[in-house]
Short mmCIF file of N, CA and C in Angstrom, two decimals:
data_model
loop_
_atom_site.label_atom_id
_atom_site.label_comp_id
_atom_site.label_asym_id
_atom_site.label_seq_id
_atom_site.Cartn_x
_atom_site.Cartn_y
_atom_site.Cartn_z
N UNK U 18 10.26 19.09 1.29
CA UNK U 18 9.37 18.95 2.45
C UNK U 18 8.37 20.02 1.95
N UNK U 19 7.01 19.60 2.23
CA UNK U 19 5.97 20.62 2.11
C UNK U 19 5.88 21.53 3.18
N UNK U 20 4.88 22.46 3.06
CA UNK U 20 4.75 23.50 4.32
C UNK U 20 4.40 22.79 5.74
N UNK U 21 3.65 21.54 5.58
CA UNK U 21 3.46 21.03 6.75
C UNK U 21 4.46 20.26 7.30
N UNK U 22 5.69 20.08 6.82
CA UNK U 22 6.91 19.58 7.30
C UNK U 22 6.90 18.13 6.97
N UNK U 23 6.03 17.77 6.02
CA UNK U 23 5.89 16.10 5.67
C UNK U 23 7.18 15.97 4.52
N UNK U 24 7.83 14.79 4.69
CA UNK U 24 8.91 14.53 3.95
C UNK U 24 8.46 13.27 3.02
N UNK U 25 7.47 12.82 3.22
CA UNK U 25 6.83 11.80 2.29
C UNK U 25 6.90 12.01 0.84
N UNK U 26 7.26 10.90 -0.20
CA UNK U 26 7.12 11.40 -1.49
C UNK U 26 6.03 12.31 -1.91
N UNK U 27 6.38 13.29 -2.61
CA UNK U 27 5.43 14.30 -3.31
C UNK U 27 4.92 13.85 -4.64
N UNK U 28 3.68 14.04 -4.91
CA UNK U 28 3.23 13.67 -6.43
C UNK U 28 4.10 14.39 -7.45
N UNK U 29 4.44 13.52 -8.49
CA UNK U 29 5.32 14.26 -9.53
C UNK U 29 6.69 14.12 -9.25
N UNK U 30 7.07 13.97 -8.03
CA UNK U 30 8.65 13.41 -7.69
C UNK U 30 8.83 11.91 -8.26
N UNK U 31 9.36 11.86 -9.41
CA UNK U 31 9.51 10.47 -9.82
C UNK U 31 11.11 9.83 -9.34
N UNK U 32 11.80 10.76 -8.58
CA UNK U 32 13.44 9.94 -8.35
C UNK U 32 13.05 9.20 -7.09
N UNK U 33 13.43 7.98 -7.18
CA UNK U 33 13.34 7.03 -6.08
C UNK U 33 14.40 7.08 -5.17
N UNK U 34 14.34 6.89 -3.95
CA UNK U 34 15.66 7.05 -3.05
C UNK U 34 16.31 5.83 -3.19
N UNK U 35 17.56 5.76 -3.15
CA UNK U 35 18.49 4.59 -3.06
C UNK U 35 18.43 3.86 -1.83
N UNK U 36 18.63 2.57 -1.78
CA UNK U 36 18.23 1.73 -0.63
C UNK U 36 19.35 2.07 0.28
N UNK U 37 20.59 2.22 -0.11
CA UNK U 37 21.80 2.49 0.70
C UNK U 37 21.70 3.82 1.48
N UNK U 38 21.21 4.86 0.51
CA UNK U 38 20.97 6.23 1.30
C UNK U 38 19.94 6.13 2.41
N UNK U 39 19.01 5.47 2.11
CA UNK U 39 17.94 5.09 3.30
C UNK U 39 18.33 4.37 4.35
N UNK U 40 19.13 3.35 4.12
CA UNK U 40 19.84 2.56 5.14
C UNK U 40 20.71 3.47 6.12
N UNK U 41 21.51 4.37 5.49
CA UNK U 41 22.42 5.30 6.23
C UNK U 41 21.66 6.27 7.08
N UNK U 42 20.44 6.68 6.42
CA UNK U 42 19.47 7.90 7.12
C UNK U 42 19.01 6.95 8.41
N UNK U 43 18.66 5.68 8.11
CA UNK U 43 17.92 5.04 9.38
C UNK U 43 19.18 4.82 10.41
N UNK U 44 20.34 4.49 10.12
CA UNK U 44 21.42 4.08 11.12
C UNK U 44 21.79 5.62 11.82
N UNK U 45 21.77 6.80 11.04
CA UNK U 45 21.87 8.02 11.72
C UNK U 45 20.98 8.50 12.64
N UNK U 46 19.66 8.03 12.24
CA UNK U 46 18.51 8.52 12.99
C UNK U 46 18.53 7.78 14.27
N UNK U 47 18.85 6.43 14.03
CA UNK U 47 18.86 5.51 15.28
C UNK U 47 20.02 6.12 16.36
N UNK U 48 20.86 6.53 15.79
CA UNK U 48 22.20 6.86 16.64
C UNK U 48 21.67 8.32 17.44
N UNK U 49 21.12 9.12 16.59
CA UNK U 49 20.54 10.34 17.05
C UNK U 49 19.60 10.13 18.22
N UNK U 50 18.73 9.10 17.96
CA UNK U 50 17.68 8.75 19.11
C UNK U 50 18.48 8.43 20.36
N UNK U 51 19.40 7.35 19.97
CA UNK U 51 20.18 7.03 21.15
C UNK U 51 20.90 8.19 21.95
N UNK U 52 21.44 9.10 21.27
CA UNK U 52 22.02 10.30 21.84
C UNK U 52 21.01 10.94 22.57
N UNK U 53 20.03 11.18 22.17
CA UNK U 53 18.76 11.91 22.71
C UNK U 53 18.41 11.12 24.07
N UNK U 54 18.37 9.90 24.09
CA UNK U 54 18.08 9.08 25.14
C UNK U 54 18.75 9.39 26.43
N UNK U 55 20.09 9.72 26.29
CA UNK U 55 21.04 9.92 27.27
C UNK U 55 21.19 11.49 27.67
N UNK U 56 21.36 12.24 26.54
CA UNK U 56 21.83 13.56 26.84
C UNK U 56 20.65 14.55 26.97
N UNK U 57 19.52 14.28 26.42
CA UNK U 57 18.26 15.21 26.51
C UNK U 57 18.38 16.66 25.85
N UNK U 58 19.54 16.50 24.84
CA UNK U 58 19.83 17.67 24.04
C UNK U 58 18.57 17.76 23.17
N UNK U 59 18.23 18.84 22.86
CA UNK U 59 17.07 19.23 21.95
C UNK U 59 17.40 18.54 20.60
N UNK U 60 16.22 17.84 19.94
CA UNK U 60 16.43 16.94 18.80
C UNK U 60 16.85 18.12 17.66
N UNK U 61 16.44 19.13 17.66
CA UNK U 61 17.18 20.10 16.61
C UNK U 61 18.63 20.21 16.78
N UNK U 62 19.13 20.17 17.74
CA UNK U 62 20.70 20.38 18.02
C UNK U 62 21.21 19.11 17.84
N UNK U 63 20.61 17.94 17.98
CA UNK U 63 21.23 16.77 17.64
C UNK U 63 21.21 16.58 15.93
N UNK U 64 20.14 17.00 15.40
CA UNK U 64 19.97 16.96 13.97
C UNK U 64 21.28 17.81 13.34
N UNK U 65 21.37 19.00 13.97
CA UNK U 65 22.31 19.96 13.26
C UNK U 65 23.72 19.20 13.35
N UNK U 66 23.94 18.74 14.69
CA UNK U 66 25.32 18.19 14.82
C UNK U 66 25.54 17.14 13.70
N UNK U 67 24.57 16.18 13.75
CA UNK U 67 24.81 15.16 12.81
C UNK U 67 24.78 15.37 11.34
N UNK U 68 24.29 16.57 10.84
CA UNK U 68 24.54 17.15 9.64
C UNK U 68 25.95 17.59 9.39
N UNK U 69 26.32 18.18 10.39
CA UNK U 69 27.77 18.79 10.31
C UNK U 69 28.90 17.71 10.44
N UNK U 70 28.72 16.86 11.42
CA UNK U 70 29.66 15.96 11.72
C UNK U 70 29.61 14.64 10.96
N UNK U 71 28.70 14.43 10.02
CA UNK U 71 28.91 13.14 9.16
C UNK U 71 28.74 13.51 7.74
N UNK U 72 29.26 12.63 6.82
CA UNK U 72 29.23 12.69 5.33
C UNK U 72 27.73 12.59 4.99
N UNK U 73 27.06 13.42 4.54
CA UNK U 73 25.71 13.22 4.40
C UNK U 73 25.63 13.10 2.86
N UNK U 74 26.56 13.13 2.09
CA UNK U 74 26.49 12.91 0.66
C UNK U 74 25.76 11.70 0.15
N UNK U 75 25.92 10.50 0.93
CA UNK U 75 25.21 9.33 0.56
C UNK U 75 24.07 8.89 1.52
N UNK U 76 23.41 9.96 2.00
CA UNK U 76 22.30 9.78 3.13
C UNK U 76 21.00 10.51 2.36
N UNK U 77 19.99 9.78 2.55
CA UNK U 77 18.65 10.32 2.24
C UNK U 77 18.29 11.40 3.34
N UNK U 78 18.65 12.64 3.13
CA UNK U 78 18.64 13.65 4.26
C UNK U 78 17.29 13.90 4.66
N UNK U 79 16.29 14.03 3.78
CA UNK U 79 14.99 14.13 4.17
C UNK U 79 14.18 13.06 4.91
N UNK U 80 14.78 11.77 4.58
CA UNK U 80 14.22 10.69 5.13
C UNK U 80 14.87 10.56 6.83
N UNK U 81 16.15 11.07 6.79
CA UNK U 81 16.87 11.28 8.15
C UNK U 81 15.93 12.17 9.01
N UNK U 82 15.78 13.39 8.41
CA UNK U 82 15.05 14.34 9.18
C UNK U 82 13.50 13.90 9.62
N UNK U 83 12.94 13.07 8.60
CA UNK U 83 11.56 12.67 8.87
C UNK U 83 11.49 11.83 10.11
N UNK U 84 12.52 10.74 9.99
CA UNK U 84 12.57 9.91 11.13
C UNK U 84 13.02 10.50 12.46
N UNK U 85 13.84 11.22 12.58
CA UNK U 85 14.61 11.95 13.69
C UNK U 85 13.30 12.62 14.43
N UNK U 86 12.87 13.43 13.36
CA UNK U 86 11.74 14.51 14.14
C UNK U 86 10.60 13.71 14.45
N UNK U 87 10.02 12.90 13.47
CA UNK U 87 8.87 12.17 13.71
C UNK U 87 8.64 11.29 14.88
N UNK U 88 9.85 10.68 14.93
CA UNK U 88 9.91 9.63 16.12
C UNK U 88 10.01 10.56 17.44
N UNK U 89 10.83 11.39 17.55
CA UNK U 89 10.92 12.30 18.58
C UNK U 89 9.33 12.74 19.11
N UNK U 90 8.91 13.46 18.11
CA UNK U 90 7.34 13.90 18.29
C UNK U 90 6.44 13.01 18.49
N UNK U 91 6.53 11.73 18.22
CA UNK U 91 5.53 10.85 18.53
C UNK U 91 5.91 9.71 19.60
N UNK U 92 7.04 9.95 20.31
CA UNK U 92 7.65 8.91 21.08
C UNK U 92 6.65 8.34 22.01
N UNK U 93 6.02 9.07 22.70
CA UNK U 93 4.89 8.37 23.66
C UNK U 93 3.82 7.60 22.94
N UNK U 94 3.42 7.94 21.81
CA UNK U 94 2.38 7.17 20.99
C UNK U 94 3.03 5.96 20.50
N UNK U 95 4.26 6.01 19.99
CA UNK U 95 5.10 4.74 19.53
C UNK U 95 5.23 3.82 20.79
N UNK U 96 5.65 4.36 21.91
CA UNK U 96 5.83 3.32 22.97
C UNK U 96 4.59 2.74 23.38
N UNK U 97 3.45 3.38 23.30
CA UNK U 97 2.16 2.93 23.75
C UNK U 97 1.89 1.47 22.76
N UNK U 98 2.31 1.76 21.35
CA UNK U 98 2.13 0.68 20.44
C UNK U 98 3.15 -0.70 20.69
N UNK U 99 4.28 -0.22 21.15
CA UNK U 99 5.28 -1.35 21.41
C UNK U 99 5.12 -2.11 22.71
N UNK U 100 4.66 -1.27 23.83
CA UNK U 100 4.78 -1.88 25.16
C UNK U 100 3.83 -3.23 25.08
N UNK U 101 2.63 -3.49 24.66
CA UNK U 101 2.04 -4.74 24.83
C UNK U 101 2.85 -6.01 24.37
N UNK U 102 3.86 -5.73 23.50
CA UNK U 102 4.57 -6.85 22.90
C UNK U 102 5.96 -7.12 23.71
N UNK U 103 6.33 -6.28 24.72
CA UNK U 103 7.40 -6.29 25.41
C UNK U 103 7.37 -7.49 26.58
N UNK U 104 8.43 -8.02 27.01
CA UNK U 104 8.61 -9.09 28.04
C UNK U 104 9.02 -8.31 29.21
N UNK U 105 9.29 -7.04 29.23
CA UNK U 105 9.70 -6.44 30.50
C UNK U 105 9.31 -4.94 30.30
N UNK U 106 9.44 -4.25 31.48
CA UNK U 106 9.10 -2.71 31.27
C UNK U 106 10.01 -1.93 30.23
N UNK U 107 9.41 -1.20 29.55
CA UNK U 107 9.90 -0.39 28.63
C UNK U 107 11.38 0.28 29.06
N UNK U 108 11.48 0.75 30.21
CA UNK U 108 12.62 1.42 30.81
C UNK U 108 13.76 0.40 30.90
N UNK U 109 13.42 -0.77 30.86
CA UNK U 109 14.64 -1.88 30.87
C UNK U 109 14.99 -2.55 29.65
N UNK U 110 14.47 -1.83 28.60
CA UNK U 110 14.82 -2.14 27.24
C UNK U 110 16.18 -1.52 26.83
N UNK U 111 17.06 -2.29 26.25
CA UNK U 111 18.46 -1.68 25.86
C UNK U 111 18.15 -0.47 24.98
N UNK U 112 18.67 0.76 25.30
CA UNK U 112 18.54 1.73 24.46
C UNK U 112 18.58 1.96 23.02
N UNK U 113 19.81 1.01 22.68
CA UNK U 113 19.84 0.76 21.14
C UNK U 113 18.56 0.14 20.46
N UNK U 114 18.37 -0.93 21.21
CA UNK U 114 17.16 -1.76 20.72
C UNK U 114 15.96 -0.93 20.74
N UNK U 115 15.77 -0.20 21.81
CA UNK U 115 14.60 0.61 21.85
C UNK U 115 14.54 1.61 20.75
N UNK U 116 15.65 2.36 20.25
CA UNK U 116 15.70 3.17 19.39
C UNK U 116 15.36 2.56 17.96
N UNK U 117 15.73 1.36 17.74
CA UNK U 117 15.63 0.68 16.50
C UNK U 117 14.11 0.23 16.47
N UNK U 118 13.58 -0.04 17.64
CA UNK U 118 12.11 -0.72 17.52
C UNK U 118 11.19 0.55 17.48
N UNK U 119 11.57 1.72 18.12
CA UNK U 119 10.93 2.92 17.60
C UNK U 119 10.71 3.29 16.09
N UNK U 120 12.10 3.41 15.75
CA UNK U 120 12.11 3.69 14.24
C UNK U 120 11.27 2.75 13.48
N UNK U 121 11.55 1.48 13.59
CA UNK U 121 10.65 0.40 12.97
C UNK U 121 9.14 0.60 13.01
N UNK U 122 8.71 0.97 14.16
CA UNK U 122 7.32 1.26 14.47
C UNK U 122 6.81 2.51 13.75
N UNK U 123 7.63 3.52 13.75
CA UNK U 123 7.47 4.68 13.09
C UNK U 123 7.21 4.35 11.48
N UNK U 124 8.08 3.82 10.97
CA UNK U 124 8.29 3.48 9.50
C UNK U 124 6.87 2.57 9.28
N UNK U 125 6.51 1.61 10.15
CA UNK U 125 5.48 0.73 9.81
C UNK U 125 4.24 1.48 9.88
N UNK U 126 4.27 2.51 10.66
CA UNK U 126 2.94 3.36 10.96
C UNK U 126 2.78 4.44 9.79
N UNK U 127 3.91 5.08 9.48
CA UNK U 127 3.71 6.25 8.65
C UNK U 127 4.47 6.08 7.38
N UNK U 128 5.41 5.26 6.98
CA UNK U 128 6.12 5.05 5.64
C UNK U 128 5.52 3.93 5.04
N UNK U 129 4.35 3.83 4.53
CA UNK U 129 3.67 2.78 3.72
C UNK U 129 4.48 2.61 2.42
N UNK U 130 5.29 3.58 2.04
CA UNK U 130 5.93 3.40 0.84
C UNK U 130 7.28 2.36 1.03
N UNK U 131 7.37 2.03 2.30
CA UNK U 131 8.49 1.11 2.62
C UNK U 131 7.73 -0.36 3.02
N UNK U 132 8.10 -1.40 2.16
CA UNK U 132 7.35 -2.59 2.53
C UNK U 132 7.73 -3.13 3.83
N UNK U 133 6.93 -3.77 4.64
CA UNK U 133 6.88 -4.05 6.03
C UNK U 133 8.20 -4.98 6.16
N UNK U 134 8.40 -5.90 5.14
CA UNK U 134 9.63 -6.61 5.36
C UNK U 134 10.86 -6.06 5.31
N UNK U 135 10.98 -4.94 4.38
CA UNK U 135 12.13 -4.26 4.39
C UNK U 135 12.31 -3.62 6.02
N UNK U 136 11.48 -2.92 6.49
CA UNK U 136 11.38 -2.45 7.90
C UNK U 136 11.90 -3.35 8.83
N UNK U 137 11.41 -4.53 8.69
CA UNK U 137 11.78 -5.55 9.77
C UNK U 137 13.26 -5.96 9.49
N UNK U 138 13.76 -6.14 8.08
CA UNK U 138 15.01 -6.57 7.85
C UNK U 138 16.04 -5.61 8.14
N UNK U 139 15.75 -4.16 8.00
CA UNK U 139 16.46 -3.12 8.24
C UNK U 139 16.86 -3.06 9.81
N UNK U 140 15.64 -3.11 10.55
CA UNK U 140 15.75 -3.43 11.93
C UNK U 140 16.67 -4.25 12.53
N UNK U 141 16.53 -5.42 12.02
CA UNK U 141 17.33 -6.86 12.27
C UNK U 141 18.81 -6.34 12.11
N UNK U 142 19.06 -5.81 10.84
CA UNK U 142 20.60 -5.43 10.44
C UNK U 142 21.10 -4.56 11.33
N UNK U 143 20.49 -3.52 11.77
CA UNK U 143 20.80 -2.50 12.53
C UNK U 143 21.18 -3.10 14.03
N UNK U 144 20.40 -3.73 14.45
CA UNK U 144 20.49 -4.63 15.81
C UNK U 144 21.64 -5.37 15.68
N UNK U 145 21.95 -6.09 14.63
CA UNK U 145 23.19 -6.99 14.74
C UNK U 145 24.30 -5.97 14.73
N UNK U 146 24.34 -4.83 14.09
CA UNK U 146 25.46 -3.98 13.88
C UNK U 146 25.63 -3.17 15.17
N UNK U 147 24.63 -2.66 15.74
CA UNK U 147 24.81 -1.70 16.97
C UNK U 147 24.36 -2.37 18.27
N UNK U 148 23.53 -3.37 18.20
CA UNK U 148 22.97 -4.02 19.44
C UNK U 148 23.72 -4.91 20.23
N UNK U 149 23.19 -5.53 21.13
CA UNK U 149 23.77 -6.78 22.01
C UNK U 149 23.56 -7.91 21.10
N UNK U 150 24.29 -8.99 21.51
CA UNK U 150 24.30 -10.23 21.02
C UNK U 150 23.08 -10.82 20.36
N UNK U 151 21.99 -10.80 21.20
CA UNK U 151 20.85 -11.39 20.94
C UNK U 151 19.67 -10.35 20.46
N UNK U 152 20.17 -9.01 20.54
CA UNK U 152 19.12 -7.85 20.37
C UNK U 152 18.32 -8.14 18.98
N UNK U 153 19.00 -8.63 17.96
CA UNK U 153 18.37 -8.94 16.69
C UNK U 153 17.24 -9.59 16.76
N UNK U 154 17.09 -10.54 17.75
CA UNK U 154 15.91 -11.45 17.71
C UNK U 154 14.81 -10.74 18.52
N UNK U 155 15.23 -9.79 19.36
CA UNK U 155 14.20 -9.11 20.06
C UNK U 155 13.56 -8.22 19.21
N UNK U 156 14.55 -7.42 18.54
CA UNK U 156 13.72 -6.36 17.15
C UNK U 156 12.96 -6.99 16.37
N UNK U 157 13.44 -8.26 15.74
CA UNK U 157 12.70 -8.96 15.05
C UNK U 157 11.28 -9.43 15.52
N UNK U 158 11.25 -9.89 16.62
CA UNK U 158 10.01 -10.30 17.34
C UNK U 158 9.18 -9.05 17.48
N UNK U 159 9.60 -7.86 17.84
CA UNK U 159 8.66 -6.85 18.18
C UNK U 159 8.23 -6.29 16.88
N UNK U 160 8.93 -6.04 15.95
CA UNK U 160 8.51 -5.51 14.62
C UNK U 160 7.65 -6.52 13.86
N UNK U 161 7.82 -7.77 14.00
CA UNK U 161 7.00 -8.79 13.25
C UNK U 161 5.41 -8.54 13.89
N UNK U 162 5.43 -8.62 15.14
CA UNK U 162 4.05 -8.49 15.75
C UNK U 162 3.51 -7.25 15.38
N UNK U 163 4.25 -6.18 15.27
CA UNK U 163 3.68 -4.89 15.14
C UNK U 163 3.29 -4.63 13.53
N UNK U 164 3.95 -5.35 12.81
CA UNK U 164 3.63 -5.24 11.41
C UNK U 164 2.43 -5.96 11.13
N UNK U 165 2.04 -6.93 11.74
CA UNK U 165 0.67 -7.66 11.74
C UNK U 165 -0.32 -6.74 12.27
N UNK U 166 -0.09 -5.88 13.09
CA UNK U 166 -1.20 -4.96 13.51
C UNK U 166 -1.39 -3.71 12.86
N UNK U 167 -0.09 -3.08 12.38
CA UNK U 167 -0.05 -1.86 11.70
C UNK U 167 -0.20 -1.88 10.20
N UNK U 168 0.10 -3.15 9.72
CA UNK U 168 0.17 -3.42 8.11
C UNK U 168 -0.76 -4.57 7.87
N UNK U 169 -1.97 -4.70 8.44
CA UNK U 169 -2.77 -5.85 8.40
C UNK U 169 -2.96 -6.27 6.65
N UNK U 170 -3.23 -5.40 6.05
CA UNK U 170 -3.53 -5.75 4.65
C UNK U 170 -2.42 -6.39 3.96
N UNK U 171 -1.23 -5.65 4.36
CA UNK U 171 0.12 -6.15 3.65
C UNK U 171 0.66 -7.37 4.07
N UNK U 172 0.41 -7.91 5.38
CA UNK U 172 0.97 -8.95 6.06
C UNK U 172 -0.09 -10.17 5.89
N UNK U 173 -1.27 -9.95 5.58
CA UNK U 173 -2.34 -10.93 5.48
C UNK U 173 -1.99 -12.07 4.59
N UNK U 174 -2.04 -13.42 4.80
CA UNK U 174 -1.93 -14.22 3.66
C UNK U 174 -2.94 -14.08 2.46
N UNK U 175 -2.48 -14.34 1.46
CA UNK U 175 -3.31 -14.30 0.26
C UNK U 175 -3.70 -15.42 -0.23
#
């Protein structure tokens, strides 16, 4: 992480993160956001708790921290991006699905090193694992629409 707190890949860093390590980072970040939704515990305390209570040996820790801190910091802005695509008020969205959609929105907006299709697929898989029966369809719909807005050059037909 550089002095500004940015955890994006740094020039000269040639080690590429493993997909499984990032997948686990996403899942833990989503769970941390879910916990924050109900507990209002400071995000730094949630991060510390997750670091102690989980086996972090196969987790991209920098990615986990970037997601957890960044999504918390930009939650209001992320929600403004999400709301136009919702079929109900934000407060009525299932908390698990909301955490997943916020995570995907953050990745689409800030993590251009992650292809938009990966962001959508990871969101769908998390919703299948942690969300309600049809939650993956909701997540897919929202992230697909957001990708067309936030990743226009990448999603445009060639």
